[in-house]
mmCIF file of C-alpha atoms in Angstrom:
data_model
loop_
_atom_site.group_PDB
_atom_site.id
_atom_site.type_symbol
_atom_site.label_atom_id
_atom_site.label_comp_id
_atom_site.label_asym_id
_atom_site.label_seq_id
_atom_site.Cartn_x
_atom_site.Cartn_y
_atom_site.Cartn_z
ATOM 1 C CA MET D 795 -33.899 -20.000 -36.607
ATOM 2 C CA ALA D 796 -32.364 -21.172 -33.865
ATOM 3 C CA ASP D 797 -30.363 -18.177 -33.229
ATOM 4 C CA ARG D 798 -33.981 -16.048 -32.345
ATOM 5 C CA TYR D 799 -35.683 -16.640 -30.015
ATOM 6 C CA ASP D 800 -37.948 -14.364 -26.710
ATOM 7 C CA LEU D 801 -36.176 -14.206 -23.570
ATOM 8 C CA ARG D 802 -38.732 -14.214 -21.359
ATOM 9 C CA LEU D 803 -37.829 -12.572 -17.866
ATOM 10 C CA PRO D 804 -39.604 -11.947 -14.348
ATOM 11 C CA CYS D 805 -40.102 -8.422 -13.983
ATOM 12 C CA ILE D 806 -41.723 -5.463 -12.049
ATOM 13 C CA ARG D 807 -43.284 -2.926 -14.061
ATOM 14 C CA LEU D 808 -43.480 0.526 -11.927
ATOM 15 C CA MET D 809 -44.768 3.367 -13.363
ATOM 16 C CA GLN D 810 -43.723 6.631 -12.830
ATOM 17 C CA GLY D 811 -46.520 9.132 -14.275
ATOM 18 C CA GLU D 812 -46.808 7.489 -17.747
ATOM 19 C CA ARG D 813 -43.043 6.325 -18.436
ATOM 20 C CA ALA D 814 -42.980 2.450 -17.097
ATOM 21 C CA LEU D 815 -39.628 1.099 -15.337
ATOM 22 C CA TYR D 816 -38.919 -2.276 -15.700
ATOM 23 C CA SER D 817 -36.829 -4.021 -13.156
ATOM 24 C CA PHE D 818 -35.704 -7.782 -13.597
ATOM 25 C CA ALA D 819 -32.463 -9.999 -12.700
ATOM 26 C CA VAL D 820 -30.647 -11.632 -15.460
ATOM 27 C CA ASP D 821 -27.361 -13.993 -16.288
ATOM 28 C CA GLY D 822 -24.974 -10.559 -16.502
ATOM 29 C CA LYS D 823 -23.227 -13.297 -18.851
ATOM 30 C CA ARG D 824 -26.439 -13.462 -20.928
ATOM 31 C CA LEU D 825 -25.980 -8.658 -21.370
ATOM 32 C CA GLY D 826 -24.170 -9.100 -24.192
ATOM 33 C CA ASP D 827 -27.556 -11.410 -26.050
ATOM 34 C CA PHE D 828 -29.406 -8.292 -25.777
ATOM 35 C CA ALA D 829 -27.885 -5.083 -24.651
ATOM 36 C CA ALA D 830 -24.706 -3.331 -26.288
ATOM 37 C CA VAL D 831 -22.394 -0.658 -25.026
ATOM 38 C CA ALA D 832 -23.315 2.732 -27.549
ATOM 39 C CA ARG D 833 -19.622 3.791 -26.863
ATOM 40 C CA VAL D 834 -19.015 7.708 -28.053
ATOM 41 C CA GLY D 835 -18.202 8.221 -31.831
ATOM 42 C CA ARG D 836 -18.738 10.212 -34.815
ATOM 43 C CA ASP D 837 -20.185 8.830 -38.157
ATOM 44 C CA GLU D 838 -18.373 9.366 -41.489
ATOM 45 C CA ASP D 839 -20.866 13.161 -41.385
ATOM 46 C CA ALA D 840 -18.841 13.897 -38.044
ATOM 47 C CA GLY D 841 -22.171 13.183 -36.202
ATOM 48 C CA LEU D 842 -22.508 12.147 -32.412
ATOM 49 C CA GLN D 843 -23.307 8.649 -31.966
ATOM 50 C CA GLY D 844 -23.289 6.680 -29.223
ATOM 51 C CA TYR D 845 -22.764 8.403 -25.511
ATOM 52 C CA GLN D 846 -20.610 6.034 -23.707
ATOM 53 C CA ARG D 847 -16.634 6.687 -22.879
ATOM 54 C CA PRO D 848 -14.345 3.674 -23.788
ATOM 55 C CA GLU D 849 -14.296 1.044 -21.451
ATOM 56 C CA VAL D 850 -11.185 1.870 -18.876
ATOM 57 C CA LEU D 851 -8.868 -2.059 -18.620
ATOM 58 C CA LYS D 852 -7.352 -1.398 -15.672
ATOM 59 C CA HIS D 853 -10.983 -0.597 -13.596
ATOM 60 C CA ILE D 854 -12.809 -3.457 -15.700
ATOM 61 C CA ARG D 855 -9.819 -5.814 -14.538
ATOM 62 C CA GLY D 856 -10.412 -4.777 -10.459
ATOM 63 C CA ILE D 857 -13.776 -5.095 -10.783
ATOM 64 C CA GLN D 858 -13.055 -8.792 -12.605
ATOM 65 C CA ARG D 859 -10.794 -9.756 -9.383
ATOM 66 C CA TYR D 860 -12.908 -8.639 -7.103
ATOM 67 C CA LEU D 861 -16.301 -10.815 -8.909
ATOM 68 C CA GLU D 862 -14.095 -13.404 -8.799
ATOM 69 C CA LYS D 863 -13.646 -14.065 -4.857
ATOM 70 C CA PRO D 864 -15.395 -16.022 -2.773
ATOM 71 C CA GLY D 865 -19.017 -13.684 -1.143
ATOM 72 C CA ALA D 866 -18.282 -10.991 -4.169
ATOM 73 C CA LEU D 867 -21.279 -8.857 -3.643
ATOM 74 C CA LEU D 868 -22.859 -6.435 -6.642
ATOM 75 C CA PRO D 869 -25.757 -4.708 -5.642
ATOM 76 C CA ASN D 870 -26.074 -1.672 -7.853
ATOM 77 C CA ALA D 871 -27.850 -2.197 -10.947
ATOM 78 C CA ILE D 872 -27.513 -1.596 -14.821
ATOM 79 C CA VAL D 873 -29.014 0.303 -16.550
ATOM 80 C CA VAL D 874 -30.381 -0.529 -19.950
ATOM 81 C CA ALA D 875 -32.296 1.399 -22.229
ATOM 82 C CA PHE D 876 -34.558 -0.403 -24.638
ATOM 83 C CA ASP D 877 -35.925 -0.110 -28.551
ATOM 84 C CA ASP D 878 -39.868 -0.648 -28.465
ATOM 85 C CA SER D 879 -39.866 -4.017 -29.678
ATOM 86 C CA VAL D 880 -39.819 -5.278 -25.746
ATOM 87 C CA ARG D 881 -42.946 -5.923 -24.400
ATOM 88 C CA PHE D 882 -44.004 -6.581 -20.864
ATOM 89 C CA GLU D 883 -46.723 -9.163 -19.822
ATOM 90 C CA ALA D 884 -48.552 -8.273 -16.592
ATOM 91 C CA ILE D 885 -50.139 -10.718 -14.578
ATOM 92 C CA ASP D 886 -53.411 -9.942 -12.989
ATOM 93 C CA ALA D 887 -53.161 -9.350 -9.088
ATOM 94 C CA ASP D 888 -56.519 -7.942 -8.014
ATOM 95 C CA SER D 889 -55.452 -8.601 -4.327
ATOM 96 C CA SER D 890 -52.894 -5.717 -4.380
ATOM 97 C CA ASP D 891 -53.531 -2.093 -2.952
ATOM 98 C CA VAL D 892 -50.314 -0.864 -5.318
ATOM 99 C CA THR D 893 -51.482 0.547 -8.252
ATOM 100 C CA TYR D 894 -48.362 1.894 -9.694
ATOM 101 C CA ALA D 895 -45.859 -1.271 -9.831
ATOM 102 C CA ALA D 896 -47.406 -4.537 -11.231
ATOM 103 C CA MET D 897 -45.548 -8.394 -12.002
ATOM 104 C CA GLY D 898 -44.783 -10.052 -14.901
ATOM 105 C CA THR D 899 -42.806 -11.014 -17.210
ATOM 106 C CA LEU D 900 -40.039 -8.919 -19.967
ATOM 107 C CA VAL D 901 -39.960 -10.480 -23.123
ATOM 108 C CA ILE D 902 -36.846 -9.503 -25.213
ATOM 109 C CA PRO D 903 -36.426 -10.834 -28.763
ATOM 110 C CA VAL D 904 -32.625 -11.714 -29.584
ATOM 111 C CA ASP D 905 -31.193 -12.525 -32.317
ATOM 112 C CA GLU D 906 -28.205 -13.940 -31.777
ATOM 113 C CA SER D 907 -26.673 -13.076 -35.268
ATOM 114 C CA GLN D 908 -27.241 -8.869 -34.851
ATOM 115 C CA ASP D 909 -24.804 -7.064 -34.543
ATOM 116 C CA ASP D 910 -24.550 -4.601 -31.161
ATOM 117 C CA GLY D 911 -25.429 -1.490 -33.286
ATOM 118 C CA HIS D 912 -29.171 -3.764 -34.069
ATOM 119 C CA LYS D 913 -30.100 -5.582 -30.846
ATOM 120 C CA PRO D 914 -32.796 -4.302 -29.130
ATOM 121 C CA GLY D 915 -31.488 -2.642 -25.410
ATOM 122 C CA TRP D 916 -28.468 -0.325 -24.807
ATOM 123 C CA ILE D 917 -26.095 -0.170 -21.471
ATOM 124 C CA VAL D 918 -26.814 3.842 -20.050
ATOM 125 C CA ASP D 919 -24.736 2.843 -16.838
ATOM 126 C CA GLY D 920 -22.730 -0.473 -16.045
ATOM 127 C CA GLN D 921 -20.099 -0.690 -19.239
ATOM 128 C CA GLN D 922 -17.492 -1.646 -17.161
ATOM 129 C CA ARG D 923 -18.990 -4.336 -14.360
ATOM 130 C CA THR D 924 -21.059 -5.761 -17.673
ATOM 131 C CA ALA D 925 -17.124 -6.474 -19.392
ATOM 132 C CA ALA D 926 -15.700 -7.473 -16.036
ATOM 133 C CA ILE D 927 -18.618 -9.930 -15.662
ATOM 134 C CA ARG D 928 -18.232 -10.857 -19.318
ATOM 135 C CA GLU D 929 -14.406 -11.125 -18.933
ATOM 136 C CA SER D 930 -14.381 -13.402 -16.070
ATOM 137 C CA GLU D 931 -14.061 -16.792 -15.235
ATOM 138 C CA LEU D 932 -17.529 -17.145 -13.516
ATOM 139 C CA ASP D 933 -20.064 -20.053 -15.549
ATOM 140 C CA GLU D 934 -22.675 -16.874 -14.567
ATOM 141 C CA PHE D 935 -23.375 -13.890 -12.217
ATOM 142 C CA PRO D 936 -26.856 -12.688 -12.264
ATOM 143 C CA VAL D 937 -27.192 -8.697 -11.563
ATOM 144 C CA CYS D 938 -30.674 -6.507 -10.789
ATOM 145 C CA VAL D 939 -30.875 -4.722 -14.176
ATOM 146 C CA VAL D 940 -33.590 -0.821 -14.329
ATOM 147 C CA SER D 941 -34.000 -0.745 -17.613
ATOM 148 C CA PHE D 942 -36.617 1.316 -20.159
ATOM 149 C CA VAL D 943 -37.732 2.217 -23.482
ATOM 150 C CA ALA D 944 -36.870 5.467 -24.991
ATOM 151 C CA ASN D 945 -35.126 6.681 -28.331
ATOM 152 C CA GLU D 946 -31.347 7.383 -28.640
ATOM 153 C CA GLU D 947 -31.424 10.700 -27.343
ATOM 154 C CA GLU D 948 -33.516 10.221 -24.503
ATOM 155 C CA GLN D 949 -30.944 7.476 -23.884
ATOM 156 C CA ARG D 950 -28.280 10.005 -23.400
ATOM 157 C CA ALA D 951 -30.085 11.967 -21.294
ATOM 158 C CA GLN D 952 -30.717 9.745 -19.114
ATOM 159 C CA PHE D 953 -26.599 8.936 -19.417
ATOM 160 C CA ILE D 954 -25.656 12.792 -18.029
ATOM 161 C CA LEU D 955 -27.755 12.848 -15.799
ATOM 162 C CA VAL D 956 -27.055 9.602 -13.807
ATOM 163 C CA ASN D 957 -23.315 10.109 -14.493
ATOM 164 C CA ASN D 958 -22.977 13.872 -13.473
ATOM 165 C CA THR D 959 -24.461 13.030 -10.083
ATOM 166 C CA ARG D 960 -21.999 13.817 -7.582
ATOM 167 C CA PRO D 961 -20.005 11.008 -6.342
ATOM 168 C CA LEU D 962 -19.384 9.992 -3.025
ATOM 169 C CA PRO D 963 -16.462 12.304 -1.466
ATOM 170 C CA LYS D 964 -12.948 11.293 -1.457
ATOM 171 C CA GLY D 965 -12.644 11.805 2.500
ATOM 172 C CA LEU D 966 -15.904 10.162 3.025
ATOM 173 C CA ILE D 967 -14.769 6.732 1.177
ATOM 174 C CA HIS D 968 -11.562 7.103 3.298
ATOM 175 C CA GLU D 969 -13.638 7.590 6.693
ATOM 176 C CA LEU D 970 -15.331 5.192 5.843
ATOM 177 C CA LEU D 971 -12.871 1.853 4.684
ATOM 178 C CA PRO D 972 -11.554 0.863 7.867
ATOM 179 C CA ALA D 973 -15.352 -0.457 8.626
ATOM 180 C CA THR D 974 -15.674 -2.002 5.649
ATOM 181 C CA GLN D 975 -14.065 -5.199 6.020
ATOM 182 C CA ASP D 976 -15.278 -7.381 3.277
ATOM 183 C CA GLU D 977 -12.980 -8.158 0.336
ATOM 184 C CA LEU D 978 -12.488 -5.018 -1.788
ATOM 185 C CA PRO D 979 -11.003 -4.312 -4.822
ATOM 186 C CA LEU D 980 -7.369 -3.498 -4.731
ATOM 187 C CA PRO D 981 -6.074 -0.232 -4.557
ATOM 188 C CA LEU D 982 -8.721 0.542 -1.674
ATOM 189 C CA MET D 983 -7.510 -2.335 0.097
ATOM 190 C CA ARG D 984 -4.270 -0.993 -0.233
ATOM 191 C CA ARG D 985 -5.694 2.409 1.144
ATOM 192 C CA ARG D 986 -7.771 0.474 3.663
ATOM 193 C CA LEU D 987 -4.712 0.231 5.811
ATOM 194 C CA ALA D 988 -3.099 3.199 5.512
ATOM 195 C CA ALA D 989 -6.924 5.391 5.909
ATOM 196 C CA GLU D 990 -6.951 3.174 9.220
ATOM 197 C CA VAL D 991 -4.127 4.108 10.493
ATOM 198 C CA VAL D 992 -4.935 7.745 9.950
ATOM 199 C CA TYR D 993 -8.401 7.165 12.244
ATOM 200 C CA ARG D 994 -6.098 6.293 14.498
ATOM 201 C CA LEU D 995 -3.637 9.185 14.931
ATOM 202 C CA ASN D 996 -6.474 11.770 14.341
ATOM 203 C CA VAL D 997 -8.807 10.606 17.677
ATOM 204 C CA ASP D 998 -5.854 8.699 19.917
ATOM 205 C CA PRO D 999 -5.622 11.378 22.781
ATOM 206 C CA ASP D 1000 -1.929 10.981 22.492
ATOM 207 C CA SER D 1001 -1.465 11.387 19.197
ATOM 208 C CA PRO D 1002 0.360 14.623 17.625
ATOM 209 C CA PHE D 1003 -2.070 14.897 15.038
ATOM 210 C CA HIS D 1004 -5.155 14.252 17.268
ATOM 211 C CA GLU D 1005 -7.798 15.859 16.020
ATOM 212 C CA MET D 1006 -5.751 18.152 13.168
ATOM 213 C CA ILE D 1007 -6.381 15.735 10.319
ATOM 214 C CA ALA D 1008 -9.386 17.246 8.387
ATOM 215 C CA THR D 1009 -12.532 14.860 7.689
ATOM 216 C CA PRO D 1010 -16.066 15.056 6.811
ATOM 217 C CA THR D 1011 -16.426 14.277 10.431
ATOM 218 C CA GLN D 1012 -13.482 16.256 11.262
ATOM 219 C CA PRO D 1013 -14.209 18.942 9.317
ATOM 220 C CA LYS D 1014 -12.222 21.410 12.441
ATOM 221 C CA GLY D 1015 -9.070 20.189 11.230
ATOM 222 C CA ILE D 1016 -6.203 22.110 9.859
ATOM 223 C CA ILE D 1017 -4.179 19.431 7.776
ATOM 224 C CA LYS D 1018 -5.683 17.600 4.946
ATOM 225 C CA ASP D 1019 -6.458 14.117 5.566
ATOM 226 C CA ASN D 1020 -5.225 13.403 2.096
ATOM 227 C CA ALA D 1021 -1.835 14.883 3.102
ATOM 228 C CA VAL D 1022 -1.428 12.088 5.335
ATOM 229 C CA LEU D 1023 -3.163 9.609 3.824
ATOM 230 C CA ARG D 1024 -0.809 9.681 1.116
ATOM 231 C CA MET D 1025 2.590 10.176 3.703
ATOM 232 C CA VAL D 1026 1.459 6.611 5.188
ATOM 233 C CA GLU D 1027 1.055 4.562 2.058
ATOM 234 C CA ASN D 1028 4.009 5.862 0.843
ATOM 235 C CA SER D 1029 5.824 4.655 4.174
ATOM 236 C CA VAL D 1030 3.244 1.437 3.889
ATOM 237 C CA TYR D 1031 4.501 0.400 0.461
ATOM 238 C CA ASN D 1032 8.151 1.973 0.190
ATOM 239 C CA GLY D 1033 9.361 3.342 3.991
ATOM 240 C CA ALA D 1034 9.972 2.263 7.378
ATOM 241 C CA LEU D 1035 5.637 1.542 7.857
ATOM 242 C CA TYR D 1036 6.821 -1.590 5.193
ATOM 243 C CA ALA D 1037 8.881 -3.607 8.270
ATOM 244 C CA TYR D 1038 4.554 -3.915 9.608
ATOM 245 C CA ARG D 1039 3.136 -5.259 6.883
ATOM 246 C CA TYR D 1040 2.152 -9.154 6.706
ATOM 247 C CA ALA D 1041 3.390 -9.854 2.920
ATOM 248 C CA ASP D 1042 0.749 -12.956 2.389
ATOM 249 C CA THR D 1043 -2.419 -10.488 3.097
ATOM 250 C CA GLY D 1044 -1.586 -7.217 2.647
ATOM 251 C CA GLU D 1045 -3.093 -5.895 5.878
ATOM 252 C CA GLY D 1046 -0.229 -4.967 8.696
ATOM 253 C CA ASN D 1047 0.158 -4.295 11.951
ATOM 254 C CA VAL D 1048 -1.992 -1.084 12.835
ATOM 255 C CA GLY D 1049 -0.929 -0.702 16.845
ATOM 256 C CA ALA D 1050 3.244 -0.712 15.388
ATOM 257 C CA MET D 1051 2.246 1.573 12.114
ATOM 258 C CA VAL D 1052 0.150 4.019 14.764
ATOM 259 C CA SER D 1053 3.236 3.715 17.302
ATOM 260 C CA HIS D 1054 6.055 4.176 14.793
ATOM 261 C CA LEU D 1055 3.909 7.413 13.872
ATOM 262 C CA LYS D 1056 3.186 9.247 16.632
ATOM 263 C CA THR D 1057 6.600 8.553 18.205
ATOM 264 C CA PHE D 1058 8.658 10.753 14.867
ATOM 265 C CA TRP D 1059 5.484 12.998 14.588
ATOM 266 C CA LYS D 1060 5.762 13.856 18.267
ATOM 267 C CA THR D 1061 8.933 14.839 17.836
ATOM 268 C CA VAL D 1062 7.885 17.492 14.634
ATOM 269 C CA GLU D 1063 4.952 18.602 17.367
ATOM 270 C CA VAL D 1064 7.766 19.169 20.243
ATOM 271 C CA THR D 1065 10.964 20.774 17.398
ATOM 272 C CA PHE D 1066 8.285 23.081 15.650
ATOM 273 C CA PRO D 1067 5.402 23.551 18.211
ATOM 274 C CA ASP D 1068 4.352 27.112 16.367
ATOM 275 C CA ALA D 1069 4.474 25.954 13.423
ATOM 276 C CA TRP D 1070 2.925 22.746 13.878
ATOM 277 C CA ARG D 1071 -0.478 24.139 15.270
ATOM 278 C CA LEU D 1072 -1.208 26.899 11.991
ATOM 279 C CA PRO D 1073 -2.739 26.111 9.426
ATOM 280 C CA PRO D 1074 -1.747 25.161 6.312
ATOM 281 C CA ARG D 1075 -1.750 28.777 4.646
ATOM 282 C CA SER D 1076 0.349 30.489 7.281
ATOM 283 C CA SER D 1077 2.679 27.500 8.333
ATOM 284 C CA ARG D 1078 4.235 24.977 5.478
ATOM 285 C CA LEU D 1079 4.466 22.479 7.872
ATOM 286 C CA THR D 1080 1.060 21.860 8.141
ATOM 287 C CA HIS D 1081 0.051 22.105 4.304
ATOM 288 C CA GLY D 1082 0.353 19.175 1.939
ATOM 289 C CA ALA D 1083 4.329 20.024 0.840
ATOM 290 C CA GLY D 1084 5.539 19.786 4.559
ATOM 291 C CA ILE D 1085 3.631 16.644 5.720
ATOM 292 C CA ALA D 1086 5.022 14.433 2.253
ATOM 293 C CA ALA D 1087 8.787 15.720 2.488
ATOM 294 C CA LEU D 1088 8.846 15.007 6.329
ATOM 295 C CA GLY D 1089 6.554 11.819 5.940
ATOM 296 C CA TYR D 1090 10.339 11.085 3.337
ATOM 297 C CA VAL D 1091 12.742 12.331 6.296
ATOM 298 C CA MET D 1092 10.968 9.988 8.632
ATOM 299 C CA ASP D 1093 11.785 6.714 5.936
ATOM 300 C CA HIS D 1094 14.698 8.086 5.514
ATOM 301 C CA LEU D 1095 15.922 8.350 9.651
ATOM 302 C CA THR D 1096 13.796 5.290 10.836
ATOM 303 C CA ASP D 1097 13.446 2.857 7.921
ATOM 304 C CA GLY D 1098 14.920 -0.590 9.307
ATOM 305 C CA VAL D 1099 15.178 0.800 12.977
ATOM 306 C CA PRO D 1100 13.509 -1.102 15.470
ATOM 307 C CA LEU D 1101 10.121 0.704 16.843
ATOM 308 C CA ALA D 1102 11.779 1.115 20.437
ATOM 309 C CA GLU D 1103 14.867 3.083 18.586
ATOM 310 C CA VAL D 1104 12.931 5.262 16.538
ATOM 311 C CA GLY D 1105 12.606 8.298 19.342
ATOM 312 C CA GLN D 1106 15.545 8.647 19.553
ATOM 313 C CA ALA D 1107 16.705 8.137 15.427
ATOM 314 C CA SER D 1108 13.340 10.548 15.379
ATOM 315 C CA SER D 1109 15.453 13.662 17.602
ATOM 316 C CA LYS D 1110 18.074 14.040 14.880
ATOM 317 C CA ILE D 1111 15.692 16.114 13.072
ATOM 318 C CA GLY D 1112 16.954 18.922 15.769
ATOM 319 C CA LYS D 1113 19.046 19.232 13.350
ATOM 320 C CA LEU D 1114 16.989 21.062 11.214
ATOM 321 C CA THR D 1115 17.356 24.700 11.772
ATOM 322 C CA ASP D 1116 17.666 26.172 8.188
ATOM 323 C CA VAL D 1117 13.924 25.735 7.787
ATOM 324 C CA ALA D 1118 11.432 28.504 7.109
ATOM 325 C CA TRP D 1119 7.364 26.902 7.765
ATOM 326 C CA THR D 1120 5.950 30.361 8.345
ATOM 327 C CA THR D 1121 8.483 33.601 7.858
ATOM 328 C CA GLY D 1122 11.331 34.113 5.802
ATOM 329 C CA GLU D 1123 12.837 32.434 3.168
ATOM 330 C CA TRP D 1124 14.229 28.553 1.666
ATOM 331 C CA GLN D 1125 18.058 28.066 1.142
ATOM 332 C CA PHE D 1126 17.441 26.116 -1.714
ATOM 333 C CA ALA D 1127 20.532 24.788 -3.597
ATOM 334 C CA THR D 1128 18.991 26.121 -6.587
ATOM 335 C CA GLY D 1129 18.481 29.640 -4.900
ATOM 336 C CA PRO D 1130 16.151 30.887 -2.146
ATOM 337 C CA ARG D 1131 12.336 30.598 -2.682
ATOM 338 C CA ARG D 1132 10.171 32.266 -0.023
ATOM 339 C CA TRP D 1133 8.800 30.314 2.635
ATOM 340 C CA ASN D 1134 5.195 29.983 1.397
ATOM 341 C CA GLN D 1135 6.258 29.415 -2.611
ATOM 342 C CA ILE D 1136 6.335 25.854 -1.816
ATOM 343 C CA GLN D 1137 3.547 24.016 -3.688
ATOM 344 C CA ASN D 1138 1.977 20.822 -3.041
ATOM 345 C CA THR D 1139 3.743 19.304 -5.841
ATOM 346 C CA PRO D 1140 6.129 16.455 -6.981
ATOM 347 C CA ASN D 1141 8.785 19.197 -8.129
ATOM 348 C CA ASP D 1142 8.744 21.123 -4.821
ATOM 349 C CA ILE D 1143 8.044 18.697 -2.117
ATOM 350 C CA ARG D 1144 11.190 17.092 -3.806
ATOM 351 C CA LEU D 1145 13.432 20.441 -3.676
ATOM 352 C CA LEU D 1146 12.145 20.320 0.089
ATOM 353 C CA THR D 1147 12.874 16.696 1.386
ATOM 354 C CA ASP D 1148 16.059 16.908 -0.294
ATOM 355 C CA HIS D 1149 16.862 19.717 1.533
ATOM 356 C CA LEU D 1150 15.680 18.582 4.904
ATOM 357 C CA ARG D 1151 17.331 15.597 4.634
ATOM 358 C CA ALA D 1152 21.206 17.534 3.640
ATOM 359 C CA GLN D 1153 21.117 19.279 6.610
ATOM 360 C CA LEU D 1154 20.549 15.331 8.379
ATOM 361 C CA SER D 1155 23.377 14.600 6.156
ATOM 362 C CA ALA D 1156 25.487 17.533 7.455
#
């Protein structure tokens, strides 16, 4: 029948002990011809079937947008587990000194009339990437595949091992972003601009944040990098730093953003010098809640203010006298709170922000 045929792909067989791995390239659009996603579910007797999590639509759309851009690169291999219907035909290579690898052809039986449950392959890792390629407007997108022959229990074990690997720390990703100039998915593009600003704040000697932001390469910093990153990102897209963005590219005038931030936070440092040099456990100023709240105060005082006048506008924080960064109580409208009872939660950040802005408006 025309819908049944053998797909023959150039392949390298790698022996790991007595087990074989097969590495080959294939058009990603064709993965669905021979490999299915085994999603987690229960059969009629409540037995566990499959092992994959459901496709994450937002993540898939982000990958798809990236793949459809010129120069897209997807170097990570898709991992596929096959049943024993596939076979490897080796090519004699007596001249090779390598005994654990062999060149050949992987022969995959394809039956286009089969449903997913009867296809010879299952995707162990790469579910979202495969879906993004499938849904893209591209005519083709070749990918690398690493495969092995296994039963479902072995497949599930490999899935757990692959997905249990510790991901890169967020802080390391944030440090790498400024030096990455290639096109990235939109969420990472947004964060890259903020990450570049935070990097400058941490390394510039004239910055009030100089070497104070804790990162993988600056572990002695006392302020969490994510606290500063969120403050900057919020201002870039919703606050005073928005004026320095380039609307057509999503990038921005990093120098102007850094100057704006240095000016405001230098005023904070001068106004509260003791609290500024203490770690978060001893000061709510360097705590995530304090950084976020004063970020909103910066937007309140300096939004729309020319860069040359940011210092004058920032000087108004001298009116903040009812503060309890390190001792005492916050005299909130809802009642007093001990200084260290303020937590890095949306409700507490909003409470602290409203309190500080009320003082400025008094």
